[in-house]
Short mmCIF file of C-alpha atoms and ligand atoms in Angstrom, two decimals:
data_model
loop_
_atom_site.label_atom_id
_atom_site.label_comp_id
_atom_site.label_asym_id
_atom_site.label_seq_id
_atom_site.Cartn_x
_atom_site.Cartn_y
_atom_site.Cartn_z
CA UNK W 1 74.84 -14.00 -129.88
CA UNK W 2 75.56 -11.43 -127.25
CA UNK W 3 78.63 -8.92 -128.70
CA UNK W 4 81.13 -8.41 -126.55
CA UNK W 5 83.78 -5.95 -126.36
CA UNK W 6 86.81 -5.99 -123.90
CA UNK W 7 88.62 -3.26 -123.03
CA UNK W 8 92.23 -3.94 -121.87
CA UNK W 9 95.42 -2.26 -120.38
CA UNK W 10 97.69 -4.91 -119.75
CA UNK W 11 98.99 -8.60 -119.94
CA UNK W 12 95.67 -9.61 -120.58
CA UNK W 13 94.85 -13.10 -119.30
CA UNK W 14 91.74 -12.48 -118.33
CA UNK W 15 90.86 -11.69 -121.71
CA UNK W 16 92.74 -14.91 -122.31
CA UNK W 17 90.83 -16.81 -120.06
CA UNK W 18 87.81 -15.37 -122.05
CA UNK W 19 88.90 -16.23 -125.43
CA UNK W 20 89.30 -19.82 -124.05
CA UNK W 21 86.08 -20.12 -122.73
CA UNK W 22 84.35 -18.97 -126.31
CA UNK W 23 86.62 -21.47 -128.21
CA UNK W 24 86.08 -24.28 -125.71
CA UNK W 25 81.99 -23.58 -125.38
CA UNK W 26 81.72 -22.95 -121.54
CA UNK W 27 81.24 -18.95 -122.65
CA UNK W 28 78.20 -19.80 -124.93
CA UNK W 29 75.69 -17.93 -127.32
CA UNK W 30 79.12 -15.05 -127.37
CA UNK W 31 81.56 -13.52 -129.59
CA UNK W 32 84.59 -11.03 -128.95
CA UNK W 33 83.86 -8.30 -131.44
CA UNK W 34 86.64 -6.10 -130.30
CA UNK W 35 89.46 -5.51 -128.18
CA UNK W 36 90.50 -1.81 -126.97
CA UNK W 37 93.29 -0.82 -125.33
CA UNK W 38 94.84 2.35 -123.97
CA UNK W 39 98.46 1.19 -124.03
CA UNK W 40 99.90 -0.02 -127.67
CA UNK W 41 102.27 -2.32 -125.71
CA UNK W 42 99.29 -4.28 -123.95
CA UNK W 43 100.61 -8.00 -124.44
CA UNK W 44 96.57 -8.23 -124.79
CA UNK W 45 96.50 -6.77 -128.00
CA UNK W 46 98.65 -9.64 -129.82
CA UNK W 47 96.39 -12.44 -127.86
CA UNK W 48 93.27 -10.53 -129.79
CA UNK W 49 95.47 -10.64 -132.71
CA UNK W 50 96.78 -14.56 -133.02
CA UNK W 51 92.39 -15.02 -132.63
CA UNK W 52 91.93 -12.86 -135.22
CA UNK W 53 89.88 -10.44 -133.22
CA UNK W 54 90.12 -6.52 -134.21
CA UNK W 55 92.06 -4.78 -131.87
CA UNK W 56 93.10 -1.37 -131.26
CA UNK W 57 94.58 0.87 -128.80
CA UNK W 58 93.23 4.40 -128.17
CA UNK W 59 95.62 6.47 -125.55
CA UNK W 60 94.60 9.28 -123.51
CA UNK W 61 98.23 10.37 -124.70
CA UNK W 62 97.24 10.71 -128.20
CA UNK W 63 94.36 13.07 -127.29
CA UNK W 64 94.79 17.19 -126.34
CA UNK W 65 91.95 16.79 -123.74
CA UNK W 66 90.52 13.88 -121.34
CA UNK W 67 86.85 15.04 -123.08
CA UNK W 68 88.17 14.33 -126.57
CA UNK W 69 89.75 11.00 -125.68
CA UNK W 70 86.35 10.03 -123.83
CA UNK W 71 84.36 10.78 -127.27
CA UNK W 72 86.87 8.85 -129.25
CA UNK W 73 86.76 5.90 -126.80
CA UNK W 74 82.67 6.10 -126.89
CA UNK W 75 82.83 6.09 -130.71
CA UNK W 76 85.00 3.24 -130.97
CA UNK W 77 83.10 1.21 -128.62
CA UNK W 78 79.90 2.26 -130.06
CA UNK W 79 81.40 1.14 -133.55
CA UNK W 80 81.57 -2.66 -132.87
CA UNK W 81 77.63 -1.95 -131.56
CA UNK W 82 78.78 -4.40 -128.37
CA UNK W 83 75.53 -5.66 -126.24
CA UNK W 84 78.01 -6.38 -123.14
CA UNK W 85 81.52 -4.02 -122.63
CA UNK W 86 84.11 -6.41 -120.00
CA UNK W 87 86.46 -4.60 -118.56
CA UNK W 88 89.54 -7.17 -117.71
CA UNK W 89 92.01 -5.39 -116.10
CA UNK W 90 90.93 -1.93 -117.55
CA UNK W 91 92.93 1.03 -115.92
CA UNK W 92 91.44 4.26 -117.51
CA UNK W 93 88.22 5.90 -115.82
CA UNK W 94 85.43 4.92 -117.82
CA UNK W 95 83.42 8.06 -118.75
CA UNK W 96 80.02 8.96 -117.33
CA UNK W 97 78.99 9.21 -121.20
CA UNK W 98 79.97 5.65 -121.88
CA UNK W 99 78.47 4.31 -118.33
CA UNK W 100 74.95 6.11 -119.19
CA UNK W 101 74.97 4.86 -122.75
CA UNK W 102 75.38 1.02 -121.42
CA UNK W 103 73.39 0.51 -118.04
CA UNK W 104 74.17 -2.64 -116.46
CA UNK W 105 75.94 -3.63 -120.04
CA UNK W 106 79.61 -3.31 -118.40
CA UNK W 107 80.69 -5.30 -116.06
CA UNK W 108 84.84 -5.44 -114.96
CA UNK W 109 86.82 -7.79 -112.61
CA UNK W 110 88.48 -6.78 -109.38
CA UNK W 111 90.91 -8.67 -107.34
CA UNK W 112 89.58 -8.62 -104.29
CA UNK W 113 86.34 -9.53 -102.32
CA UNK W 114 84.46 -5.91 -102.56
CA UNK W 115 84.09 -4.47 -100.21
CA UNK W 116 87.76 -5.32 -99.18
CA UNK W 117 90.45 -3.57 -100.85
CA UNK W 118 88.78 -1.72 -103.58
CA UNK W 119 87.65 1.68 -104.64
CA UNK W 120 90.28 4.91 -105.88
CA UNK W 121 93.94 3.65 -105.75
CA UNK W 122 93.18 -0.46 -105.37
CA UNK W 123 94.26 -1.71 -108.62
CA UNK W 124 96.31 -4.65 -109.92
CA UNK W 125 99.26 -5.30 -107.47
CA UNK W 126 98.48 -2.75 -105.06
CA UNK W 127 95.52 -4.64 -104.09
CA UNK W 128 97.50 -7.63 -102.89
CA UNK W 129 99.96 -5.73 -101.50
CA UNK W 130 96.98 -3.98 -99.21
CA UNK W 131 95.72 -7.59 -98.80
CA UNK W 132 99.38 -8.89 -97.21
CA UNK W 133 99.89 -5.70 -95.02
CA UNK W 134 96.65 -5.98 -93.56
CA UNK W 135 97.03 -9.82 -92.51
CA UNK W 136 93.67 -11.10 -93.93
CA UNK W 137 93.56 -14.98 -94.48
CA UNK W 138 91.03 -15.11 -97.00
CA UNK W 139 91.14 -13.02 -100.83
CA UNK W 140 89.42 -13.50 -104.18
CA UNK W 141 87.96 -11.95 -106.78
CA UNK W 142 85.17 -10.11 -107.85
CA UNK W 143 83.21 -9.59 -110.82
CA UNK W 144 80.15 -6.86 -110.79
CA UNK W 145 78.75 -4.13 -112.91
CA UNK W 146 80.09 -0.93 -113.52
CA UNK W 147 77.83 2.32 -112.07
CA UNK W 148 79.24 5.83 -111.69
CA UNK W 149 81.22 4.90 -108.42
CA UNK W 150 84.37 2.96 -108.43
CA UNK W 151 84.25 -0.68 -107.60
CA UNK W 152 79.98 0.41 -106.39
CA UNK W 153 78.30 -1.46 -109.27
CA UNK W 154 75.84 -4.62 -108.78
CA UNK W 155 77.79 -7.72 -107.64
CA UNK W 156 77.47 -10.82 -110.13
CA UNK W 157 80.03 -12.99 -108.60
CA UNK W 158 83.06 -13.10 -106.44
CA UNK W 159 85.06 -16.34 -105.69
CA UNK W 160 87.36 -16.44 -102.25
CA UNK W 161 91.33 -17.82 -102.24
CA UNK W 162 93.56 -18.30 -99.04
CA UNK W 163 96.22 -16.58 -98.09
CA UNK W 164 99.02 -18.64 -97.75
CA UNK W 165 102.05 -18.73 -95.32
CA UNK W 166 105.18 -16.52 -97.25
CA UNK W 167 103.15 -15.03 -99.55
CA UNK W 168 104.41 -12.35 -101.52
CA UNK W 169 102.03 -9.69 -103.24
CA UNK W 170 103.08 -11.36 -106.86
CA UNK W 171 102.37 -14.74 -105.96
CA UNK W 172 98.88 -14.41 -104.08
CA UNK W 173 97.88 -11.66 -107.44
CA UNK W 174 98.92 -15.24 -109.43
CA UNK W 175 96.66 -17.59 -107.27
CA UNK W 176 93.60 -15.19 -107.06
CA UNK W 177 94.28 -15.05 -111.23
CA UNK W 178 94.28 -18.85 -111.76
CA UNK W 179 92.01 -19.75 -108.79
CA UNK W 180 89.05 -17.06 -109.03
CA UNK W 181 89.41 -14.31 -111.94
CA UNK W 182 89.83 -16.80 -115.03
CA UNK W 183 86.98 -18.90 -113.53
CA UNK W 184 84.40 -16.29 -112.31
CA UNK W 185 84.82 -13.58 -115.43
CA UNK W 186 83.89 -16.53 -117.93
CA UNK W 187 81.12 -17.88 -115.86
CA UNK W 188 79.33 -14.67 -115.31
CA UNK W 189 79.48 -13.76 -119.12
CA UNK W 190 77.86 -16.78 -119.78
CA UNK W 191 75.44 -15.99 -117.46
CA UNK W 192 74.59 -12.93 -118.95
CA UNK W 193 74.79 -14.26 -122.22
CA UNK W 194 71.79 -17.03 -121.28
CA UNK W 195 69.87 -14.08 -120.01
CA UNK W 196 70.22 -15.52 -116.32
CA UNK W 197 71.46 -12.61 -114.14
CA UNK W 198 68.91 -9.81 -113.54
CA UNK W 199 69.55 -6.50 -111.68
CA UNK W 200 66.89 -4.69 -109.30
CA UNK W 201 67.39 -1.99 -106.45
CA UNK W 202 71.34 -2.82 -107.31
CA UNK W 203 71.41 -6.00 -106.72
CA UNK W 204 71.60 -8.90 -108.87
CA UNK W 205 69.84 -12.15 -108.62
CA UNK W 206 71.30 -15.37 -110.81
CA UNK W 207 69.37 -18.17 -112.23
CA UNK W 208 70.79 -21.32 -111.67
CA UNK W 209 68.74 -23.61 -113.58
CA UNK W 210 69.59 -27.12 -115.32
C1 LIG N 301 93.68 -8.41 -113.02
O1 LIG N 301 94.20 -8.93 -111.83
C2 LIG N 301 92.43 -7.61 -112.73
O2 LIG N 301 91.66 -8.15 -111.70
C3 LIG N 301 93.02 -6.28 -112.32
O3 LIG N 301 94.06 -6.08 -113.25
C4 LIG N 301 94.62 -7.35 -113.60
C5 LIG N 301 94.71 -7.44 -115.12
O4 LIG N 301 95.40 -8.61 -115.51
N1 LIG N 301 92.04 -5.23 -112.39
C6 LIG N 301 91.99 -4.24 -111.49
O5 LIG N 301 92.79 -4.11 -110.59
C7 LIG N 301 90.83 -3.27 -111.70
N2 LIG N 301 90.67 -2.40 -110.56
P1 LIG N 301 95.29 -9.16 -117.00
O6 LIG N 301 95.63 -8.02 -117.95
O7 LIG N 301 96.31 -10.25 -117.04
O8 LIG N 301 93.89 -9.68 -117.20
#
C-alpha cells in the first residue's frame, strides 16, 4: 500500500477527487494517511474529517520563524512515515529540507499546461486570469514532481481544456477542475502506486501496460 499524505490550503476538491478515487478503486494499492493544512479554515480539513482521515493544520502564523515552521511541517509529515506527499492545491513553499528528504516522492497539481502560466506568482485564480488576458484557446492541467524550482519538477501528466467564448477566470478554473485536475491527479497516483512511472535525466517515462 503506498502511504500517502496530502497537504492542503484550500477548498480541497482535489483532495476530494482523491478520496473518491481510493473509495471507488480507480486509485489502487493506496491509502490517505494524513491531511495537512496551513489554514484551520481549509474546507479540506472537514472532507478528511467526514473520511475519517487525521487531519491537521500547521500555520506559518503559529510559528516565530519560517525555519521553525519548516521543522514542524517536516516532523509532521515525517510522522505519518508517507511513501508519496500530493500537494493539491498547496500554497506554502515547500522547504528544501522536506524536498531533499522525499526525491521524486512529491508530486503537486498545477492549473495550467507547464510551461504556460506557471512558476512564482501563478497560483489558483491568477493562473486563469493570465490564461484569459493572454487569449490562448487551449488550457489544462498539470501534474509533475516537485524539485527545488517552482513548477521545474519531472512532468507525469498534463491533460488540455478549451477555452471557451465568454469565459470568465472562475468558470474556465471550474472546467480545467472537473475536466483535467480531478482526472489526471488520481490517475497519476495510481500510477505511481503500481510502480509504473519512472524518472531519469528529469524526465519521466509511464508504463502503460494491460
Ligand atoms: C487547484 O486548482 C490547484 O490546481 C491549484 O489550487 C487549486 C486548489 O483547489 N494549485 C495551484 O495553483 C498550485 N500552484 P482545491 O483546494 O479545490 O483542490
Amino acid at each position: 500500500m503506498l502511504r500517502v499524505v496530502v497537504m492542503v490550503s484550500g477548498g480541497g476538491t482535489n483532495l476530494q477527487a482523491i478520496i473518491d478515487g481510493v473509495e471507488n478503486g480507480t486509485i489502487t494499492n493506496t491509502e490517505i494517511v494524513g491531511v495537512i493544512s496551513n489554514n484551520k479554515n481549509a474546507y479540506a480539513l472537514e472532507r478528511a474529517e467526514k473520511h475519517g482521515i487525521p487531519g491537521e493544520c500547521i500555520s506559518p502564523k503559529e510559528f516565530d520563524s519560517r525555519a521553525a515552521f519548516n521543522e514542524t511541517l517536516l516532523a509532521r509529515v515525517n510522522h505519518y512515515q508517507p511513501d508519496l506527499i500530493v500537494l493539491a492545491g498547496f500554497l506554502v513553499v515547500i522547504p528544501a529540507e522536506m524536498i531533499q528528504s522525499y526525491p521524486n516522492r512529491i508530486i503537486n497539481i498545477h492549473p495550467s499546461l507547464i510551461p504556460s502560466f506557471c512558476g512564482t506568482g501563478y497560483y489558483g485564480l491568477k493562473v486563469h486570469e493570465a490564461a484569459l488576458a493572454r487569449g490562448v484557446k487551449v488550457v489544462g492541467a498539470t501534474v509533475h514532481f516537485v524539485d527545488e524550482g517552482t513548477d521545474t519538477g519531472p512532468i507525469i501528466l498534463q491533460k488540455a481544456v478549451s477555452v471557451e467564448q465568454g469565459d470568465t477566470p472562475e468558470v474556465l478554473q471550474r472546467r480545467v477542475m472537473e475536466q483535467a485536475e480531478w482526472v489526471i491527479m488520481p490517475r497519476a497516483i495510481d500510477l505511481i502506486a503500481n510502480g509504473k512511472v519512472t524518472v531519469e535525466n528529469g524526465k519521466t517515462s509511464i508504463k502503460y501496460s494491460e
